[in-house]
mmCIF file of C-alpha atoms in Angstrom:
data_model
loop_
_atom_site.group_PDB
_atom_site.id
_atom_site.type_symbol
_atom_site.label_atom_id
_atom_site.label_comp_id
_atom_site.label_asym_id
_atom_site.label_seq_id
_atom_site.Cartn_x
_atom_site.Cartn_y
_atom_site.Cartn_z
ATOM 1 C CA UNK A 1 0.000 0.000 0.000
ATOM 2 C CA UNK A 2 1.387 3.384 -0.999
ATOM 3 C CA UNK A 3 1.858 6.259 1.407
ATOM 4 C CA UNK A 4 -0.998 8.135 -0.281
ATOM 5 C CA UNK A 5 -3.413 5.247 0.247
ATOM 6 C CA UNK A 6 -2.335 4.861 3.871
ATOM 7 C CA UNK A 7 -2.898 8.556 4.473
ATOM 8 C CA UNK A 8 -6.321 8.421 2.793
ATOM 9 C CA UNK A 9 -7.340 5.449 4.923
ATOM 10 C CA UNK A 10 -6.189 7.262 8.040
ATOM 11 C CA UNK A 11 -8.130 10.423 7.258
ATOM 12 C CA UNK A 12 -11.289 8.659 6.070
ATOM 13 C CA UNK A 13 -12.532 8.318 9.653
ATOM 14 C CA UNK A 14 -12.275 11.955 10.657
ATOM 15 C CA UNK A 15 -14.119 15.118 9.763
ATOM 16 C CA UNK A 16 -13.253 18.770 10.189
ATOM 17 C CA UNK A 17 -15.733 20.429 12.559
ATOM 18 C CA UNK A 18 -15.375 23.977 13.850
ATOM 19 C CA UNK A 19 -11.659 24.009 13.210
ATOM 20 C CA UNK A 20 -10.883 20.658 14.926
ATOM 21 C CA UNK A 21 -10.684 17.033 13.814
ATOM 22 C CA UNK A 22 -13.141 14.616 15.363
ATOM 23 C CA UNK A 23 -13.740 10.894 14.819
ATOM 24 C CA UNK A 24 -16.934 10.304 12.875
ATOM 25 C CA UNK A 25 -19.539 8.467 14.920
ATOM 26 C CA UNK A 26 -21.382 5.593 13.278
ATOM 27 C CA UNK A 27 -24.829 6.034 14.838
ATOM 28 C CA UNK A 28 -26.927 8.639 16.672
ATOM 29 C CA UNK A 29 -26.420 6.901 20.030
ATOM 30 C CA UNK A 30 -22.672 7.569 19.818
ATOM 31 C CA UNK A 31 -23.401 11.265 20.408
ATOM 32 C CA UNK A 32 -25.416 10.761 23.614
ATOM 33 C CA UNK A 33 -22.462 11.732 25.825
ATOM 34 C CA UNK A 34 -22.195 15.152 24.174
ATOM 35 C CA UNK A 35 -25.576 16.192 25.622
ATOM 36 C CA UNK A 36 -24.630 15.687 29.281
ATOM 37 C CA UNK A 37 -24.086 18.964 31.131
ATOM 38 C CA UNK A 38 -21.709 19.246 34.095
ATOM 39 C CA UNK A 39 -22.787 22.248 36.150
ATOM 40 C CA UNK A 40 -19.700 21.864 38.363
ATOM 41 C CA UNK A 41 -17.335 22.233 35.424
ATOM 42 C CA UNK A 42 -15.085 25.319 35.669
ATOM 43 C CA UNK A 43 -15.804 27.697 32.803
ATOM 44 C CA UNK A 44 -13.547 30.368 31.303
ATOM 45 C CA UNK A 45 -14.222 34.018 32.012
ATOM 46 C CA UNK A 46 -16.449 36.004 29.697
ATOM 47 C CA UNK A 47 -13.892 38.803 29.341
ATOM 48 C CA UNK A 48 -11.116 36.383 28.331
ATOM 49 C CA UNK A 49 -13.221 34.735 25.621
ATOM 50 C CA UNK A 50 -14.486 38.106 24.434
ATOM 51 C CA UNK A 51 -10.943 39.376 23.898
ATOM 52 C CA UNK A 52 -9.950 36.143 22.189
ATOM 53 C CA UNK A 53 -12.879 35.603 19.834
ATOM 54 C CA UNK A 54 -13.820 39.169 19.000
ATOM 55 C CA UNK A 55 -10.279 39.905 17.866
ATOM 56 C CA UNK A 56 -10.242 36.762 15.711
ATOM 57 C CA UNK A 57 -13.626 37.578 14.181
ATOM 58 C CA UNK A 58 -13.056 41.300 13.714
ATOM 59 C CA UNK A 59 -14.844 42.802 10.733
ATOM 60 C CA UNK A 60 -12.959 43.286 7.502
ATOM 61 C CA UNK A 61 -11.035 46.568 7.467
ATOM 62 C CA UNK A 62 -12.531 48.689 4.701
ATOM 63 C CA UNK A 63 -9.594 51.132 4.981
ATOM 64 C CA UNK A 64 -11.988 54.065 5.394
ATOM 65 C CA UNK A 65 -14.914 55.092 7.599
ATOM 66 C CA UNK A 66 -17.245 56.902 5.194
ATOM 67 C CA UNK A 67 -17.416 57.406 1.456
ATOM 68 C CA UNK A 68 -16.670 61.120 1.889
ATOM 69 C CA UNK A 69 -13.575 60.404 4.021
ATOM 70 C CA UNK A 70 -11.650 57.826 2.007
ATOM 71 C CA UNK A 71 -8.283 59.426 2.680
ATOM 72 C CA UNK A 72 -5.409 60.320 0.386
ATOM 73 C CA UNK A 73 -3.136 57.284 0.813
ATOM 74 C CA UNK A 74 -3.146 55.034 -2.254
ATOM 75 C CA UNK A 75 -3.128 51.285 -1.452
ATOM 76 C CA UNK A 76 -2.415 49.159 -4.514
ATOM 77 C CA UNK A 77 -3.265 45.855 -2.787
ATOM 78 C CA UNK A 78 -6.618 47.202 -1.624
ATOM 79 C CA UNK A 79 -7.366 48.468 -5.137
ATOM 80 C CA UNK A 80 -6.700 45.039 -6.667
ATOM 81 C CA UNK A 81 -8.911 43.377 -4.055
ATOM 82 C CA UNK A 82 -11.970 45.537 -4.659
ATOM 83 C CA UNK A 83 -11.635 45.678 -8.455
ATOM 84 C CA UNK A 84 -11.095 41.941 -9.025
ATOM 85 C CA UNK A 85 -13.566 40.638 -6.442
ATOM 86 C CA UNK A 86 -16.104 38.379 -8.137
ATOM 87 C CA UNK A 87 -14.598 38.699 -11.607
ATOM 88 C CA UNK A 88 -13.093 35.200 -11.485
ATOM 89 C CA UNK A 89 -16.441 33.516 -10.864
ATOM 90 C CA UNK A 90 -17.061 31.124 -13.761
ATOM 91 C CA UNK A 91 -20.733 30.503 -13.209
ATOM 92 C CA UNK A 92 -23.262 32.723 -11.473
ATOM 93 C CA UNK A 93 -26.251 30.888 -10.089
ATOM 94 C CA UNK A 94 -29.638 31.911 -11.405
ATOM 95 C CA UNK A 95 -31.899 33.504 -8.820
ATOM 96 C CA UNK A 96 -34.569 30.785 -9.117
ATOM 97 C CA UNK A 97 -32.292 27.860 -9.948
ATOM 98 C CA UNK A 98 -32.451 26.159 -6.565
ATOM 99 C CA UNK A 99 -36.228 26.622 -6.386
ATOM 100 C CA UNK A 100 -36.637 24.879 -9.758
ATOM 101 C CA UNK A 101 -34.350 22.036 -8.711
ATOM 102 C CA UNK A 102 -36.277 21.544 -5.470
ATOM 103 C CA UNK A 103 -39.621 21.502 -7.296
ATOM 104 C CA UNK A 104 -38.403 19.054 -9.950
ATOM 105 C CA UNK A 105 -36.935 16.746 -7.315
ATOM 106 C CA UNK A 106 -40.399 16.428 -5.738
ATOM 107 C CA UNK A 107 -42.122 15.543 -9.034
ATOM 108 C CA UNK A 108 -42.256 11.842 -10.031
ATOM 109 C CA UNK A 109 -39.807 11.155 -12.914
ATOM 110 C CA UNK A 110 -42.593 9.783 -15.144
ATOM 111 C CA UNK A 111 -43.984 13.333 -15.374
ATOM 112 C CA UNK A 112 -40.714 14.798 -16.705
ATOM 113 C CA UNK A 113 -41.766 14.005 -20.293
ATOM 114 C CA UNK A 114 -44.472 16.685 -20.049
ATOM 115 C CA UNK A 115 -42.249 19.318 -18.401
ATOM 116 C CA UNK A 116 -38.773 18.803 -19.831
ATOM 117 C CA UNK A 117 -39.457 19.745 -23.499
ATOM 118 C CA UNK A 118 -40.916 23.079 -22.426
ATOM 119 C CA UNK A 119 -37.996 23.838 -20.091
ATOM 120 C CA UNK A 120 -35.596 23.387 -23.017
ATOM 121 C CA UNK A 121 -37.423 26.174 -24.894
ATOM 122 C CA UNK A 122 -37.320 28.752 -22.082
ATOM 123 C CA UNK A 123 -34.638 31.428 -22.629
ATOM 124 C CA UNK A 124 -31.892 31.722 -19.989
ATOM 125 C CA UNK A 125 -32.958 28.494 -18.303
ATOM 126 C CA UNK A 126 -30.060 27.422 -16.007
ATOM 127 C CA UNK A 127 -27.904 24.657 -17.448
ATOM 128 C CA UNK A 128 -27.991 22.814 -14.151
ATOM 129 C CA UNK A 129 -31.759 22.438 -14.545
ATOM 130 C CA UNK A 130 -31.549 21.374 -18.204
ATOM 131 C CA UNK A 131 -28.829 18.802 -17.430
ATOM 132 C CA UNK A 132 -30.770 17.295 -14.549
ATOM 133 C CA UNK A 133 -31.163 13.496 -15.019
ATOM 134 C CA UNK A 134 -34.555 12.837 -16.563
ATOM 135 C CA UNK A 135 -34.927 16.396 -17.884
ATOM 136 C CA UNK A 136 -31.911 16.251 -20.180
ATOM 137 C CA UNK A 137 -33.290 13.237 -22.081
ATOM 138 C CA UNK A 138 -36.603 14.975 -22.877
ATOM 139 C CA UNK A 139 -35.152 17.603 -25.214
ATOM 140 C CA UNK A 140 -37.156 17.673 -28.485
ATOM 141 C CA UNK A 141 -39.002 14.539 -27.333
ATOM 142 C CA UNK A 142 -42.762 14.072 -27.597
ATOM 143 C CA UNK A 143 -44.516 12.437 -24.619
ATOM 144 C CA UNK A 144 -45.222 8.735 -25.015
ATOM 145 C CA UNK A 145 -47.922 8.517 -22.359
ATOM 146 C CA UNK A 146 -50.965 10.368 -23.733
ATOM 147 C CA UNK A 147 -54.461 10.781 -22.347
ATOM 148 C CA UNK A 148 -57.001 8.623 -24.268
ATOM 149 C CA UNK A 149 -59.156 11.708 -24.885
ATOM 150 C CA UNK A 150 -56.403 13.160 -27.138
ATOM 151 C CA UNK A 151 -54.756 10.053 -28.524
ATOM 152 C CA UNK A 152 -56.734 10.052 -31.812
ATOM 153 C CA UNK A 153 -56.074 13.692 -32.749
ATOM 154 C CA UNK A 154 -54.201 14.007 -36.046
ATOM 155 C CA UNK A 155 -50.808 15.775 -36.065
ATOM 156 C CA UNK A 156 -50.820 15.929 -32.276
ATOM 157 C CA UNK A 157 -47.023 15.879 -32.274
ATOM 158 C CA UNK A 158 -47.018 19.477 -33.537
ATOM 159 C CA UNK A 159 -48.571 20.659 -30.283
ATOM 160 C CA UNK A 160 -46.615 23.386 -28.523
ATOM 161 C CA UNK A 161 -44.407 22.065 -25.684
ATOM 162 C CA UNK A 162 -46.092 24.669 -23.501
ATOM 163 C CA UNK A 163 -49.292 22.568 -23.697
ATOM 164 C CA UNK A 164 -47.719 19.148 -23.203
ATOM 165 C CA UNK A 165 -49.090 19.043 -19.670
ATOM 166 C CA UNK A 166 -52.578 18.603 -21.187
ATOM 167 C CA UNK A 167 -51.446 15.249 -22.600
ATOM 168 C CA UNK A 168 -51.043 13.891 -19.084
ATOM 169 C CA UNK A 169 -53.879 11.414 -18.374
ATOM 170 C CA UNK A 170 -54.130 12.662 -14.782
ATOM 171 C CA UNK A 171 -55.081 16.141 -16.031
ATOM 172 C CA UNK A 172 -58.492 14.818 -17.104
ATOM 173 C CA UNK A 173 -60.986 14.363 -14.244
ATOM 174 C CA UNK A 174 -62.546 11.243 -15.747
ATOM 175 C CA UNK A 175 -59.157 9.497 -15.601
ATOM 176 C CA UNK A 176 -58.666 10.126 -11.919
ATOM 177 C CA UNK A 177 -59.619 7.559 -9.364
ATOM 178 C CA UNK A 178 -61.960 8.961 -6.777
ATOM 179 C CA UNK A 179 -60.522 8.660 -3.285
ATOM 180 C CA UNK A 180 -62.165 6.222 -0.948
ATOM 181 C CA UNK A 181 -64.478 8.191 1.281
ATOM 182 C CA UNK A 182 -64.983 7.238 4.915
ATOM 183 C CA UNK A 183 -68.340 5.851 5.915
ATOM 184 C CA UNK A 184 -70.204 8.456 7.902
ATOM 185 C CA UNK A 185 -71.773 7.077 11.049
ATOM 186 C CA UNK A 186 -74.714 8.684 12.727
ATOM 187 C CA UNK A 187 -74.100 10.144 16.132
ATOM 188 C CA UNK A 188 -75.554 8.258 19.055
ATOM 189 C CA UNK A 189 -78.966 9.661 19.997
ATOM 190 C CA UNK A 190 -79.110 11.885 23.034
ATOM 191 C CA UNK A 191 -80.329 10.103 26.143
ATOM 192 C CA UNK A 192 -83.723 11.589 27.091
ATOM 193 C CA UNK A 193 -84.234 12.997 30.540
ATOM 194 C CA UNK A 194 -86.051 10.551 32.788
ATOM 195 C CA UNK A 195 -87.500 12.259 35.830
ATOM 196 C CA UNK A 196 -88.620 8.988 37.397
ATOM 197 C CA UNK A 197 -85.039 7.746 37.401
ATOM 198 C CA UNK A 198 -83.819 10.655 39.546
ATOM 199 C CA UNK A 199 -86.884 10.353 41.759
ATOM 200 C CA UNK A 200 -86.002 6.744 42.556
ATOM 201 C CA UNK A 201 -82.433 7.823 43.372
ATOM 202 C CA UNK A 202 -83.715 10.405 45.836
ATOM 203 C CA UNK A 203 -85.809 7.698 47.495
ATOM 204 C CA UNK A 204 -82.767 5.469 47.952
ATOM 205 C CA UNK A 205 -80.361 8.253 48.995
ATOM 206 C CA UNK A 206 -81.943 11.247 50.757
ATOM 207 C CA UNK A 207 -80.692 14.690 49.791
ATOM 208 C CA UNK A 208 -79.232 15.388 53.244
ATOM 209 C CA UNK A 209 -76.794 12.503 52.827
ATOM 210 C CA UNK A 210 -75.195 14.164 49.819
ATOM 211 C CA UNK A 211 -73.773 16.847 52.188
ATOM 212 C CA UNK A 212 -74.051 19.742 49.748
ATOM 213 C CA UNK A 213 -71.226 22.259 49.935
ATOM 214 C CA UNK A 214 -68.825 19.950 51.735
ATOM 215 C CA UNK A 215 -65.204 19.969 50.549
ATOM 216 C CA UNK A 216 -63.970 16.637 49.224
ATOM 217 C CA UNK A 217 -61.510 14.827 51.400
ATOM 218 C CA UNK A 218 -58.026 15.115 49.942
ATOM 219 C CA UNK A 219 -55.189 12.891 51.073
ATOM 220 C CA UNK A 220 -51.631 14.178 50.888
ATOM 221 C CA UNK A 221 -49.323 11.932 48.885
ATOM 222 C CA UNK A 222 -45.793 11.905 47.527
ATOM 223 C CA UNK A 223 -46.927 13.972 44.558
ATOM 224 C CA UNK A 224 -47.774 16.890 46.883
ATOM 225 C CA UNK A 225 -44.337 17.001 48.538
ATOM 226 C CA UNK A 226 -41.244 18.834 47.328
ATOM 227 C CA UNK A 227 -38.079 16.914 46.495
ATOM 228 C CA UNK A 228 -35.170 17.708 48.811
ATOM 229 C CA UNK A 229 -32.004 18.717 46.938
ATOM 230 C CA UNK A 230 -33.204 17.578 43.496
ATOM 231 C CA UNK A 231 -30.610 16.369 41.022
ATOM 232 C CA UNK A 232 -30.693 15.028 37.480
ATOM 233 C CA UNK A 233 -31.877 11.570 38.626
ATOM 234 C CA UNK A 234 -34.316 12.487 41.422
ATOM 235 C CA UNK A 235 -38.044 11.889 40.842
ATOM 236 C CA UNK A 236 -40.196 14.819 39.786
ATOM 237 C CA UNK A 237 -43.305 15.674 41.805
ATOM 238 C CA UNK A 238 -46.305 17.853 41.125
ATOM 239 C CA UNK A 239 -45.182 20.224 43.889
ATOM 240 C CA UNK A 240 -41.788 20.604 42.192
ATOM 241 C CA UNK A 241 -43.469 21.473 38.894
ATOM 242 C CA UNK A 242 -45.733 24.089 40.483
ATOM 243 C CA UNK A 243 -42.787 25.664 42.296
ATOM 244 C CA UNK A 244 -40.795 25.780 39.056
ATOM 245 C CA UNK A 245 -43.723 27.379 37.214
ATOM 246 C CA UNK A 246 -43.939 30.112 39.868
ATOM 247 C CA UNK A 247 -40.291 31.046 39.242
ATOM 248 C CA UNK A 248 -40.671 31.681 35.505
ATOM 249 C CA UNK A 249 -42.060 35.258 35.711
ATOM 250 C CA UNK A 250 -39.126 36.323 37.908
ATOM 251 C CA UNK A 251 -36.585 34.498 35.731
ATOM 252 C CA UNK A 252 -37.834 36.344 32.665
ATOM 253 C CA UNK A 253 -37.169 39.632 34.492
ATOM 254 C CA UNK A 254 -33.433 38.873 34.757
ATOM 255 C CA UNK A 255 -32.841 40.327 31.281
ATOM 256 C CA UNK A 256 -35.639 42.824 30.626
ATOM 257 C CA UNK A 257 -33.672 44.837 28.062
ATOM 258 C CA UNK A 258 -31.712 44.152 24.889
ATOM 259 C CA UNK A 259 -28.172 44.764 26.266
ATOM 260 C CA UNK A 260 -28.556 42.064 28.929
ATOM 261 C CA UNK A 261 -30.056 39.602 26.457
ATOM 262 C CA UNK A 262 -27.217 40.376 24.048
ATOM 263 C CA UNK A 263 -24.702 39.532 26.768
ATOM 264 C CA UNK A 264 -26.439 36.183 27.379
ATOM 265 C CA UNK A 265 -26.428 35.426 23.641
ATOM 266 C CA UNK A 266 -22.733 36.324 23.429
ATOM 267 C CA UNK A 267 -21.977 34.070 26.390
ATOM 268 C CA UNK A 268 -23.749 31.234 24.575
ATOM 269 C CA UNK A 269 -21.708 31.809 21.424
ATOM 270 C CA UNK A 270 -18.463 31.884 23.413
ATOM 271 C CA UNK A 271 -19.461 28.718 25.285
ATOM 272 C CA UNK A 272 -20.266 26.878 22.046
ATOM 273 C CA UNK A 273 -16.950 27.756 20.452
ATOM 274 C CA UNK A 274 -14.966 26.992 23.593
ATOM 275 C CA UNK A 275 -16.557 23.531 23.826
ATOM 276 C CA UNK A 276 -15.855 22.844 20.148
ATOM 277 C CA UNK A 277 -12.215 23.790 20.578
ATOM 278 C CA UNK A 278 -11.924 21.429 23.560
ATOM 279 C CA UNK A 279 -13.577 18.449 21.833
ATOM 280 C CA UNK A 280 -16.874 18.729 23.728
ATOM 281 C CA UNK A 281 -18.977 20.420 21.076
ATOM 282 C CA UNK A 282 -21.253 19.237 18.302
ATOM 283 C CA UNK A 283 -21.117 20.439 14.720
ATOM 284 C CA UNK A 284 -24.089 22.676 15.564
ATOM 285 C CA UNK A 285 -23.554 23.053 19.291
ATOM 286 C CA UNK A 286 -26.849 24.905 19.828
ATOM 287 C CA UNK A 287 -28.539 21.496 19.610
ATOM 288 C CA UNK A 288 -27.575 21.065 23.263
ATOM 289 C CA UNK A 289 -29.897 23.954 24.135
ATOM 290 C CA UNK A 290 -32.821 21.944 22.757
ATOM 291 C CA UNK A 291 -32.115 19.027 25.115
ATOM 292 C CA UNK A 292 -31.174 20.749 28.387
ATOM 293 C CA UNK A 293 -32.146 24.412 27.974
ATOM 294 C CA UNK A 294 -32.036 25.362 31.645
ATOM 295 C CA UNK A 295 -28.743 23.680 32.507
ATOM 296 C CA UNK A 296 -27.182 25.435 29.527
ATOM 297 C CA UNK A 297 -28.795 28.694 30.672
ATOM 298 C CA UNK A 298 -27.114 28.393 34.072
ATOM 299 C CA UNK A 299 -23.749 27.987 32.346
ATOM 300 C CA UNK A 300 -24.375 31.044 30.167
ATOM 301 C CA UNK A 301 -25.475 33.191 33.109
ATOM 302 C CA UNK A 302 -22.364 32.186 35.039
ATOM 303 C CA UNK A 303 -20.139 33.189 32.150
ATOM 304 C CA UNK A 304 -22.058 36.456 31.737
ATOM 305 C CA UNK A 305 -21.731 37.284 35.459
ATOM 306 C CA UNK A 306 -25.497 37.093 36.053
ATOM 307 C CA UNK A 307 -25.755 34.008 38.281
ATOM 308 C CA UNK A 308 -26.618 36.131 41.326
ATOM 309 C CA UNK A 309 -29.745 37.457 39.594
ATOM 310 C CA UNK A 310 -30.840 33.880 38.854
ATOM 311 C CA UNK A 311 -30.182 32.822 42.442
ATOM 312 C CA UNK A 312 -32.390 35.660 43.713
ATOM 313 C CA UNK A 313 -35.150 34.868 41.189
ATOM 314 C CA UNK A 314 -35.453 31.178 42.100
ATOM 315 C CA UNK A 315 -34.439 31.333 45.759
ATOM 316 C CA UNK A 316 -37.931 32.336 46.855
ATOM 317 C CA UNK A 317 -39.156 28.843 45.962
ATOM 318 C CA UNK A 318 -36.247 27.130 47.707
ATOM 319 C CA UNK A 319 -34.204 26.456 44.572
ATOM 320 C CA UNK A 320 -30.515 26.844 43.960
ATOM 321 C CA UNK A 321 -29.454 27.544 40.351
ATOM 322 C CA UNK A 322 -28.426 23.894 39.971
ATOM 323 C CA UNK A 323 -31.577 22.362 41.477
ATOM 324 C CA UNK A 324 -33.743 24.784 39.487
ATOM 325 C CA UNK A 325 -31.997 23.807 36.251
ATOM 326 C CA UNK A 326 -32.464 20.080 36.920
ATOM 327 C CA UNK A 327 -36.144 20.546 37.817
ATOM 328 C CA UNK A 328 -36.719 22.779 34.797
ATOM 329 C CA UNK A 329 -35.179 20.379 32.268
ATOM 330 C CA UNK A 330 -36.973 17.352 33.711
ATOM 331 C CA UNK A 331 -40.272 19.242 33.624
ATOM 332 C CA UNK A 332 -39.808 20.322 30.008
ATOM 333 C CA UNK A 333 -38.915 16.799 28.860
ATOM 334 C CA UNK A 334 -41.867 15.293 30.717
ATOM 335 C CA UNK A 335 -44.186 17.955 29.265
ATOM 336 C CA UNK A 336 -42.939 17.112 25.771
ATOM 337 C CA UNK A 337 -43.579 13.428 26.345
ATOM 338 C CA UNK A 338 -47.115 14.162 27.500
ATOM 339 C CA UNK A 339 -47.772 16.145 24.305
ATOM 340 C CA UNK A 340 -46.105 13.672 21.941
ATOM 341 C CA UNK A 341 -48.046 12.234 19.023
ATOM 342 C CA UNK A 342 -47.814 8.731 17.606
ATOM 343 C CA UNK A 343 -45.991 9.977 14.487
ATOM 344 C CA UNK A 344 -43.253 11.527 16.636
ATOM 345 C CA UNK A 345 -42.996 8.308 18.631
ATOM 346 C CA UNK A 346 -42.581 6.282 15.424
ATOM 347 C CA UNK A 347 -39.791 8.594 14.236
ATOM 348 C CA UNK A 348 -37.955 8.388 17.557
ATOM 349 C CA UNK A 349 -38.179 4.593 17.547
ATOM 350 C CA UNK A 350 -36.735 4.514 14.029
ATOM 351 C CA UNK A 351 -33.856 6.747 15.156
ATOM 352 C CA UNK A 352 -33.091 4.554 18.173
ATOM 353 C CA UNK A 353 -33.312 1.342 16.142
ATOM 354 C CA UNK A 354 -30.857 2.692 13.558
ATOM 355 C CA UNK A 355 -33.318 2.430 10.670
ATOM 356 C CA UNK A 356 -31.586 5.225 8.733
ATOM 357 C CA UNK A 357 -27.951 4.615 9.720
ATOM 358 C CA UNK A 358 -26.897 2.595 6.704
ATOM 359 C CA UNK A 359 -28.733 4.870 4.265
ATOM 360 C CA UNK A 360 -27.075 8.005 5.665
ATOM 361 C CA UNK A 361 -23.619 6.431 5.663
ATOM 362 C CA UNK A 362 -23.916 5.289 2.048
ATOM 363 C CA UNK A 363 -25.600 8.400 0.608
ATOM 364 C CA UNK A 364 -24.106 11.183 2.731
ATOM 365 C CA UNK A 365 -21.143 9.914 4.675
ATOM 366 C CA UNK A 366 -18.602 11.948 6.599
ATOM 367 C CA UNK A 367 -19.583 15.334 7.967
ATOM 368 C CA UNK A 368 -23.124 15.388 6.534
ATOM 369 C CA UNK A 369 -24.003 11.993 7.997
ATOM 370 C CA UNK A 370 -22.523 13.047 11.342
ATOM 371 C CA UNK A 371 -24.707 16.157 11.394
ATOM 372 C CA UNK A 372 -27.808 14.042 10.679
ATOM 373 C CA UNK A 373 -26.872 11.605 13.463
ATOM 374 C CA UNK A 374 -26.427 14.496 15.909
ATOM 375 C CA UNK A 375 -29.824 15.930 14.996
ATOM 376 C CA UNK A 376 -31.503 12.531 15.377
ATOM 377 C CA UNK A 377 -29.936 11.991 18.802
ATOM 378 C CA UNK A 378 -31.057 15.501 19.787
ATOM 379 C CA UNK A 379 -34.680 14.507 19.205
ATOM 380 C CA UNK A 380 -34.199 11.264 21.145
ATOM 381 C CA UNK A 381 -32.737 13.136 24.128
ATOM 382 C CA UNK A 382 -35.473 15.796 23.988
ATOM 383 C CA UNK A 383 -38.080 13.093 24.650
ATOM 384 C CA UNK A 384 -36.242 11.095 27.313
ATOM 385 C CA UNK A 385 -38.227 11.098 30.575
ATOM 386 C CA UNK A 386 -39.310 8.440 33.105
ATOM 387 C CA UNK A 387 -42.969 7.483 33.372
ATOM 388 C CA UNK A 388 -43.383 9.031 36.829
ATOM 389 C CA UNK A 389 -42.227 12.443 35.567
ATOM 390 C CA UNK A 390 -44.605 12.242 32.601
ATOM 391 C CA UNK A 391 -47.594 11.487 34.836
ATOM 392 C CA UNK A 392 -46.730 14.376 37.166
ATOM 393 C CA UNK A 393 -46.358 16.780 34.242
ATOM 394 C CA UNK A 394 -49.722 15.734 32.813
ATOM 395 C CA UNK A 395 -51.396 16.810 36.058
ATOM 396 C CA UNK A 396 -50.054 20.339 35.504
ATOM 397 C CA UNK A 397 -50.318 20.532 31.721
ATOM 398 C CA UNK A 398 -52.553 23.637 31.705
ATOM 399 C CA UNK A 399 -50.324 25.483 34.167
ATOM 400 C CA UNK A 400 -47.173 24.730 32.173
ATOM 401 C CA UNK A 401 -48.783 25.674 28.879
ATOM 402 C CA UNK A 402 -49.886 29.004 30.339
ATOM 403 C CA UNK A 403 -46.397 29.852 31.626
ATOM 404 C CA UNK A 404 -44.614 28.678 28.475
ATOM 405 C CA UNK A 405 -46.958 30.700 26.278
ATOM 406 C CA UNK A 406 -46.350 33.779 28.441
ATOM 407 C CA UNK A 407 -42.658 33.503 27.558
ATOM 408 C CA UNK A 408 -43.357 32.560 23.915
ATOM 409 C CA UNK A 409 -41.901 29.110 24.625
ATOM 410 C CA UNK A 410 -38.531 30.576 25.569
ATOM 411 C CA UNK A 411 -36.718 31.094 28.864
ATOM 412 C CA UNK A 412 -34.221 33.947 28.448
ATOM 413 C CA UNK A 413 -33.729 32.886 24.855
ATOM 414 C CA UNK A 414 -33.521 29.165 25.615
ATOM 415 C CA UNK A 415 -35.997 27.133 23.512
ATOM 416 C CA UNK A 416 -38.801 25.153 25.116
ATOM 417 C CA UNK A 417 -39.513 23.285 21.878
ATOM 418 C CA UNK A 418 -42.458 20.902 21.609
ATOM 419 C CA UNK A 419 -42.707 18.989 18.330
ATOM 420 C CA UNK A 420 -46.304 18.303 17.335
#
């Protein structure tokens, strides 16, 4: 084996992601460890990352501030840059090229014979569209599949390509199969009011035994008690959920203006890049915010120097920033599970069973397949919750929906996504 082949074999298992090399994972489950958040992990200072990354990503120096203050110093290199920019481009993409390609890719290939000949007559039609497999072969070709209503017309082949779509059998209503309609069932008749029935009940049970106005007896159970020092594995109770919901209005007040929100967003960007540089990040590291939004929020607030405000906002309900983050993320995941539809469940099962792994490896491979695997594992982790937590969240579904809607399904910019 030559040195070139050895080098190619060595590099075939790695991809370049955010400036670092990472081994390509073979399935979505291989990325599960990337979604775990360590709230005790020491994080770099916001000011240090700001100096580092903002200098690296500084805007391009235009060499002048305003068009009326260009200056009097001639820069030959700058002149060459601005005069030659874009002139070496061989092919400029048509404005609607990608839209046409997307539309054609969704049309069954057997219909290309009615569309392709017309596309070849349109001026300035992008070559990429005309050379698309299935469209290229239809140039100057007459459709072979013709509606029976037009098959006997003489000299039909001289029809304008613009009207070829009329030759499609499916364009004629009488050729279409009518969809199977569901059988309509009559609603069950309303049960008539029977006064004698209620009279007999009153004879058996006198009205005074109903105790009108009495409060129902309620027994206190584990669901009504708060969890002491909750962590990521502790059970969730209804009392925990209600306490968490009461903290949301105060948490939203931590960043009431744009400058504070901008600082939180910047802290998130710095955190994402820092994790990618240290081998802890995903290709699109914001996917972690979909899985554990509140734990990631605590990290961002710490970096932004705003942890004290969070501690004051949640301390009234007996939470620390860590216990609040764990309770928040468990509540959100359980709420998602309670709202999940059967179609979402089927997709998640397919992801966990690896139904698409081989297809993605063969058709995408490398970086693109890795990104798909990361996205699939994100959805799996978003809907990971024990049965007890789901049942407790269902008891408080209306309360949670009200609070999430008040914040537009975001908590200081962190997404509370629910896929329906």
